[in-house]
mmCIF file of C-alpha atoms and ligand atoms in Angstrom:
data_model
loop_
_atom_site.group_PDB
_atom_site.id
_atom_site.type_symbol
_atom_site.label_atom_id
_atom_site.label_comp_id
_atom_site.label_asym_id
_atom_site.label_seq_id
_atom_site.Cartn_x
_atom_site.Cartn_y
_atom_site.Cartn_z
ATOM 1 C CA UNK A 1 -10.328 -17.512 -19.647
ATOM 2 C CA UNK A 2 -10.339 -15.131 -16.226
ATOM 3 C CA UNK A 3 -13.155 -12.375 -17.342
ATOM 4 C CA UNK A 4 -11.014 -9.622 -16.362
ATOM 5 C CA UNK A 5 -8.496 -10.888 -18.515
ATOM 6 C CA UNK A 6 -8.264 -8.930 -21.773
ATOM 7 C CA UNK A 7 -5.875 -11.780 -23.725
ATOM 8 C CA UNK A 8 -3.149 -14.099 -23.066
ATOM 9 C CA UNK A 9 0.455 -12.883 -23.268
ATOM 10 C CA UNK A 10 1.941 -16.229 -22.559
ATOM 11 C CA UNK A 11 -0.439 -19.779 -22.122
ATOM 12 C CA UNK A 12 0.597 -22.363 -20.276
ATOM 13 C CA UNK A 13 2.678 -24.349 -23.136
ATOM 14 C CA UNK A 14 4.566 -21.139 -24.024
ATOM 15 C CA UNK A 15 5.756 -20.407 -20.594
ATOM 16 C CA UNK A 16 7.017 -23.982 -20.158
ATOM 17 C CA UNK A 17 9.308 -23.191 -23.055
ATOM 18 C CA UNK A 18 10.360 -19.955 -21.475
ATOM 19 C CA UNK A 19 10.870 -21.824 -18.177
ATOM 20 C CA UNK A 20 13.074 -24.514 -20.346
ATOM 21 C CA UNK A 21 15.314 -21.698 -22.159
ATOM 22 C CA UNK A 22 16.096 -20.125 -19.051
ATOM 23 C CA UNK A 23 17.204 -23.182 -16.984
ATOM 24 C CA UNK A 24 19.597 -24.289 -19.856
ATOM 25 C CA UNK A 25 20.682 -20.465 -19.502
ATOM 26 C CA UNK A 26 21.725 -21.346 -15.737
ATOM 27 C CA UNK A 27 22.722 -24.780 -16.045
ATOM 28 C CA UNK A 28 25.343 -23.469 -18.784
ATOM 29 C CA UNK A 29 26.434 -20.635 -16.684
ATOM 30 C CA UNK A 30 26.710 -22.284 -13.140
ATOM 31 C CA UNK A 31 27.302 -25.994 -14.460
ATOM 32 C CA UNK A 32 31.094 -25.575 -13.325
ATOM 33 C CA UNK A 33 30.540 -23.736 -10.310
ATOM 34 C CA UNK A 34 32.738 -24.571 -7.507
ATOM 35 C CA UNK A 35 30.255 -24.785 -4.698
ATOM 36 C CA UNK A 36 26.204 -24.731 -5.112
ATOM 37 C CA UNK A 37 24.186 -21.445 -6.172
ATOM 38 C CA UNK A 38 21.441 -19.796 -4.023
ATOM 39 C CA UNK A 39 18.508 -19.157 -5.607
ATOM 40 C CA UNK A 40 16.456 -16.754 -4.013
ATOM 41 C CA UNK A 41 12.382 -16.404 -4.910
ATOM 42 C CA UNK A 42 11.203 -12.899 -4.629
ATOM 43 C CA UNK A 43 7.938 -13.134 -3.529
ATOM 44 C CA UNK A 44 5.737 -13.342 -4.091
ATOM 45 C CA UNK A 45 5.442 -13.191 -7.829
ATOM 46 C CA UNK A 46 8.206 -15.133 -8.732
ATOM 47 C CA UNK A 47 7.233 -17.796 -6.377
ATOM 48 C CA UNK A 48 5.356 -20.119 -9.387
ATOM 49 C CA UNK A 49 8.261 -18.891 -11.964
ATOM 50 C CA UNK A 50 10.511 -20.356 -9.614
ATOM 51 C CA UNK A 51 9.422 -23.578 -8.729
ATOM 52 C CA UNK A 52 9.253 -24.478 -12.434
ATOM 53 C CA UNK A 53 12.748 -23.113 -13.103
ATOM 54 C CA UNK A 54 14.614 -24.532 -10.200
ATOM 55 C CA UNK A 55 12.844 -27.975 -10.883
ATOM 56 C CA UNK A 56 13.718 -27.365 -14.719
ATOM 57 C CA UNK A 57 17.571 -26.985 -13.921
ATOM 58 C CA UNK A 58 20.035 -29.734 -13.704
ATOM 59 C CA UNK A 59 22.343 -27.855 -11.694
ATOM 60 C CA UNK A 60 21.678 -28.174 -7.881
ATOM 61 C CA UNK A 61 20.761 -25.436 -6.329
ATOM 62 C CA UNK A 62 19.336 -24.120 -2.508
ATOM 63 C CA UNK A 63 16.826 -22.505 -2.168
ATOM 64 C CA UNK A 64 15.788 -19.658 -0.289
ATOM 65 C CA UNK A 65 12.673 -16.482 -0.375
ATOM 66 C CA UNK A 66 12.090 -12.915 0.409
ATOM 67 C CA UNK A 67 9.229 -11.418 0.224
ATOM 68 C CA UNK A 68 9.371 -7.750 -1.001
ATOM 69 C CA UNK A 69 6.366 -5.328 -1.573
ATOM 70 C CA UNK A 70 6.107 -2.420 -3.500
ATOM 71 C CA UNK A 71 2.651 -1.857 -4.431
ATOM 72 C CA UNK A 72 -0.903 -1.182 -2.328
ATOM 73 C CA UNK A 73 -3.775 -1.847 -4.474
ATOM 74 C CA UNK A 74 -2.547 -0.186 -7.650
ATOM 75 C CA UNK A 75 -0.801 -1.208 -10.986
ATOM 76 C CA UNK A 76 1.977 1.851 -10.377
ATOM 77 C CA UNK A 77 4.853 0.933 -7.995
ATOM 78 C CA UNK A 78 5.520 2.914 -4.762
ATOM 79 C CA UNK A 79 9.055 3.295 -5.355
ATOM 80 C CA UNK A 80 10.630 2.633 -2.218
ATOM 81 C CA UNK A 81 10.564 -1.146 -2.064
ATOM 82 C CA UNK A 82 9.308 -2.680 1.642
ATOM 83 C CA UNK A 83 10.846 -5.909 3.036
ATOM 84 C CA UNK A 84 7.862 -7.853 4.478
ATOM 85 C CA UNK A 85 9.962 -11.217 4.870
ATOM 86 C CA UNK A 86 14.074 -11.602 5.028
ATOM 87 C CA UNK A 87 15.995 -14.535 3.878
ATOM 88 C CA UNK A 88 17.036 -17.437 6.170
ATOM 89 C CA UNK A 89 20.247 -18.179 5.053
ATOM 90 C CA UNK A 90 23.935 -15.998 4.764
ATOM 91 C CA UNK A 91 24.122 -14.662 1.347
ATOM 92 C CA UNK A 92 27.955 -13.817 2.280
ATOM 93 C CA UNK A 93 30.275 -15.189 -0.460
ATOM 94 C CA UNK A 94 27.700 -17.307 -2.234
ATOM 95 C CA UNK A 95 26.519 -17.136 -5.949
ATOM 96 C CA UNK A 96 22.814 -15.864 -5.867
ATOM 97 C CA UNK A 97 20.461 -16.427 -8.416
ATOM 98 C CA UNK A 98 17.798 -13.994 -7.675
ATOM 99 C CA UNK A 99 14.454 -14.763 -9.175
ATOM 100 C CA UNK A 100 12.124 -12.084 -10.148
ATOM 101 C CA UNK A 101 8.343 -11.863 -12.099
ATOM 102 C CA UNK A 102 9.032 -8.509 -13.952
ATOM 103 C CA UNK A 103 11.412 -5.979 -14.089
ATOM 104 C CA UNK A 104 9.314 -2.734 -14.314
ATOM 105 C CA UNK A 105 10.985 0.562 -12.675
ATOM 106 C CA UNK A 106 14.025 -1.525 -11.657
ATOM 107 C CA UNK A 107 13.523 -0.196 -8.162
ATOM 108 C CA UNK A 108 13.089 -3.566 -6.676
ATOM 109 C CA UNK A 109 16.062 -5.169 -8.668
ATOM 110 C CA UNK A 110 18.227 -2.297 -7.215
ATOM 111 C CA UNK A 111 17.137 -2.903 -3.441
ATOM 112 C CA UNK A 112 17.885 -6.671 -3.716
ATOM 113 C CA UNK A 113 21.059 -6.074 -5.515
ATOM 114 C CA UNK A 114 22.242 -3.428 -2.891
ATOM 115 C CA UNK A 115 21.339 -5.315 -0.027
ATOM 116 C CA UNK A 116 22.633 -8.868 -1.156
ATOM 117 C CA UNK A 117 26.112 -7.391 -2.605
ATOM 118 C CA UNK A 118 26.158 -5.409 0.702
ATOM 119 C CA UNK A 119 25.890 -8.983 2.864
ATOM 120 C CA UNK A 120 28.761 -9.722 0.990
ATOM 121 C CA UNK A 121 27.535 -11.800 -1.937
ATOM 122 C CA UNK A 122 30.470 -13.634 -4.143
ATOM 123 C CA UNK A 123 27.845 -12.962 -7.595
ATOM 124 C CA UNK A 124 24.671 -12.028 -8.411
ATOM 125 C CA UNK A 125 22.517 -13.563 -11.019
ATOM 126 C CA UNK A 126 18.936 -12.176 -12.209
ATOM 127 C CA UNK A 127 16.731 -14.121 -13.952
ATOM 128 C CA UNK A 128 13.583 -12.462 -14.581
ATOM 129 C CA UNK A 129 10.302 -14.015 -16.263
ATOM 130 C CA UNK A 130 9.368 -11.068 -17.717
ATOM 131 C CA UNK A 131 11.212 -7.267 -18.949
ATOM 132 C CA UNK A 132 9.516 -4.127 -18.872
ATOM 133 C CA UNK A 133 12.059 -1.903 -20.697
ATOM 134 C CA UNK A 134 10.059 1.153 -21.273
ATOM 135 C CA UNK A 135 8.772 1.745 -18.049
ATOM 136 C CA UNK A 136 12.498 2.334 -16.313
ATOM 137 C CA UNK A 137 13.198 4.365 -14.095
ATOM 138 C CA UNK A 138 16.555 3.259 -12.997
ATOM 139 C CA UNK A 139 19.283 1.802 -15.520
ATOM 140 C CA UNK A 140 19.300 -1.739 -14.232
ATOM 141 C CA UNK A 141 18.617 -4.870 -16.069
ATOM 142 C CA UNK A 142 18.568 -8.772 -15.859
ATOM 143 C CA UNK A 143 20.853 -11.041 -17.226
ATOM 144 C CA UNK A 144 18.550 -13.265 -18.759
ATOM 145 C CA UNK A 145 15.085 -11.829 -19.270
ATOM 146 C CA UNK A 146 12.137 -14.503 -20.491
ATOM 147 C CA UNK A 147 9.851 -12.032 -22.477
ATOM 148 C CA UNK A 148 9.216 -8.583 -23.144
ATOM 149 C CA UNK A 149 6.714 -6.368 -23.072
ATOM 150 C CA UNK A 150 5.406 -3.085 -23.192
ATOM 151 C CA UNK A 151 3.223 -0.685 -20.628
ATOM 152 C CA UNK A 152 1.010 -3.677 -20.370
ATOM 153 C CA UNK A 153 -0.512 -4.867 -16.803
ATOM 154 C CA UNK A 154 -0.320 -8.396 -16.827
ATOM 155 C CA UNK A 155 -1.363 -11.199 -14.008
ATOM 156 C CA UNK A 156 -1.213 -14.638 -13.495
ATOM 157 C CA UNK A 157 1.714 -17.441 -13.301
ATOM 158 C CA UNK A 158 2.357 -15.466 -9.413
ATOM 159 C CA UNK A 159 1.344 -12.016 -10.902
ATOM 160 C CA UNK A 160 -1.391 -10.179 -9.112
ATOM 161 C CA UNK A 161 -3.685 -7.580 -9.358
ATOM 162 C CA UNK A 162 -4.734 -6.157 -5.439
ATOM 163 C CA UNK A 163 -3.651 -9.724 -3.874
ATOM 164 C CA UNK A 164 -6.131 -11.401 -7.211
ATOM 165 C CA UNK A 165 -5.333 -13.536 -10.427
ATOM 166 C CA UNK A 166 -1.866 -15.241 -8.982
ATOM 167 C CA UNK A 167 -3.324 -18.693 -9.633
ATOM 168 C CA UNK A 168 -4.521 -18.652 -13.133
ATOM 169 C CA UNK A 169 -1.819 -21.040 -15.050
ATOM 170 C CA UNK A 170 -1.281 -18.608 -17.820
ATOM 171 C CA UNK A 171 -0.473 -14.959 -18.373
ATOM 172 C CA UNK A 172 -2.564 -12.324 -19.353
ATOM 173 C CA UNK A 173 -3.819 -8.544 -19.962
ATOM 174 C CA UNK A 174 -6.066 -7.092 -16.956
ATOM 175 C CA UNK A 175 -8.847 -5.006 -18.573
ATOM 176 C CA UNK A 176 -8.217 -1.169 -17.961
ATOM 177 C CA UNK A 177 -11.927 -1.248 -16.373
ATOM 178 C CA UNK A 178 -10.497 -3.946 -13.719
ATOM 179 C CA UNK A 179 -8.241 -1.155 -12.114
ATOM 180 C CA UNK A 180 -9.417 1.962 -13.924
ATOM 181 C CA UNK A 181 -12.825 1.872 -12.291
ATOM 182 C CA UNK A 182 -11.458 2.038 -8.676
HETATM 183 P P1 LIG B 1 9.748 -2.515 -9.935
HETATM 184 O O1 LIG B 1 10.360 -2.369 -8.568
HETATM 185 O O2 LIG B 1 8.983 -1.291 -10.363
HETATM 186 O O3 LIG B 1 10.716 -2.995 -10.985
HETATM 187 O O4 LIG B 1 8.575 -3.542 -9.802
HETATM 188 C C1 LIG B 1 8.769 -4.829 -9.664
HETATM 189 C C2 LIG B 1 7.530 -5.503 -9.121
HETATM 190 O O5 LIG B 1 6.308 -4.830 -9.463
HETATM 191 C C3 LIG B 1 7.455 -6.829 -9.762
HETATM 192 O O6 LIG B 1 8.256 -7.762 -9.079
HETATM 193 C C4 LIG B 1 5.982 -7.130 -9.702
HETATM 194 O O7 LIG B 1 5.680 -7.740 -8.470
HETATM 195 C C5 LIG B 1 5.318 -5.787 -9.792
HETATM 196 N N1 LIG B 1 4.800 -5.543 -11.151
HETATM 197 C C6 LIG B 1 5.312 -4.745 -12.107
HETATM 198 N N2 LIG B 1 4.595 -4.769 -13.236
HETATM 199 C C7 LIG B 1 3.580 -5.645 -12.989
HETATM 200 C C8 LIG B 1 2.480 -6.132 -13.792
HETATM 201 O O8 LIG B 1 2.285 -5.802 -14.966
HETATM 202 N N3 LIG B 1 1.652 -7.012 -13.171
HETATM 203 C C9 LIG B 1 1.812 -7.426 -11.889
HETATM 204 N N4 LIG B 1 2.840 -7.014 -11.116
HETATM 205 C C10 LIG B 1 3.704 -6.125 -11.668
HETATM 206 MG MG1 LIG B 2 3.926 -7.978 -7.059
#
């Protein structure tokens, strides 16, 4: 295990269950969709999340990525969500799937909602990987959240720390000193 990590939320076998559960979630709800679903990667700490669940789902999909930041070099969100990188394709009467890491203040959920809905989206899907109900801050949820947890600060499987830990294959706890020493 990473040194900085304190213990492991999800390990690698438990996530590809969570990754499993959620593509049978899509396949069931877009199986008889009339024309193919975009799935959009929020990036980037969705991006391993959703390579396993687009790969895991029968369903065809396209694919597409946006890369939205929120954070500098802390664990507390900045609020106002930044878009670094815009989609390539039309969002305008397609079914998105928008794929996120964690839900935490909802800030970033509302952004992408308001700006894909506002290019004239036909639906609009979230699938998150992980739910961070207690830290709200705006009443928005997913439709089909993997796992929740509480005022944790978890990396790994995408999820960083400062740019750090988005390639270890599980997820875990950060140790407080990690961050609270800076
Ligand atoms: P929100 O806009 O506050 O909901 O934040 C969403 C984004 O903050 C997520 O997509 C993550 O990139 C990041 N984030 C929130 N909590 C954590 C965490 O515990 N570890 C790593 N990133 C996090
Ligand atoms: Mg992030």
């Amino acid at each position: 295990m990473n040194k900085d990590v304190e213990s492991v939320v999800l390990t690698e076998e438990q996530i590809r269950e969570k990754v499993q559960a959620a593509a049978a979630w899509l396949d069931a709800k877009f199986a008889k969709s009339s024309q193919t679903p975009l799935a959009i990667s929020v990036l980037k700490g969705s991006v391993m999340f959703f390579c396993d669940l687009v790969r895991a789902m029968q369903t065809p999909v396209q694919i597409d990525f946006m890369t939205v930041s929120s954070y500098g070099a802390q664990t507390e969100s900045s609020g106002m969500p930044k878009i670094v990188m815009d989609l390539a394709a039309s969002v305008a009467g397609r079914d998105v799937i928008l794929v996120e890491d964690i839900v935490d203040s909802g800030n970033t959920l509302v952004t992408m909602r308001n700006l894909i809905m506002g290019r004239g989206a036909r639906s609009f899907t979230v699938v998150s990987l992980f739910d961070k109900p207690a830290r709200r801050a705006v009443p928005v949820q997913a439709d089909y959240a993997c796992f929740e947890i509480g005022d944790e600060f978890i990396v790994g499987y995408g999820l960083d720390y400062a740019q750090q830990y988005r390639t270890l294959p599980y997820v875990g706890i950060l140790k407080r000193e990690v961050y609270e020493k800076k």
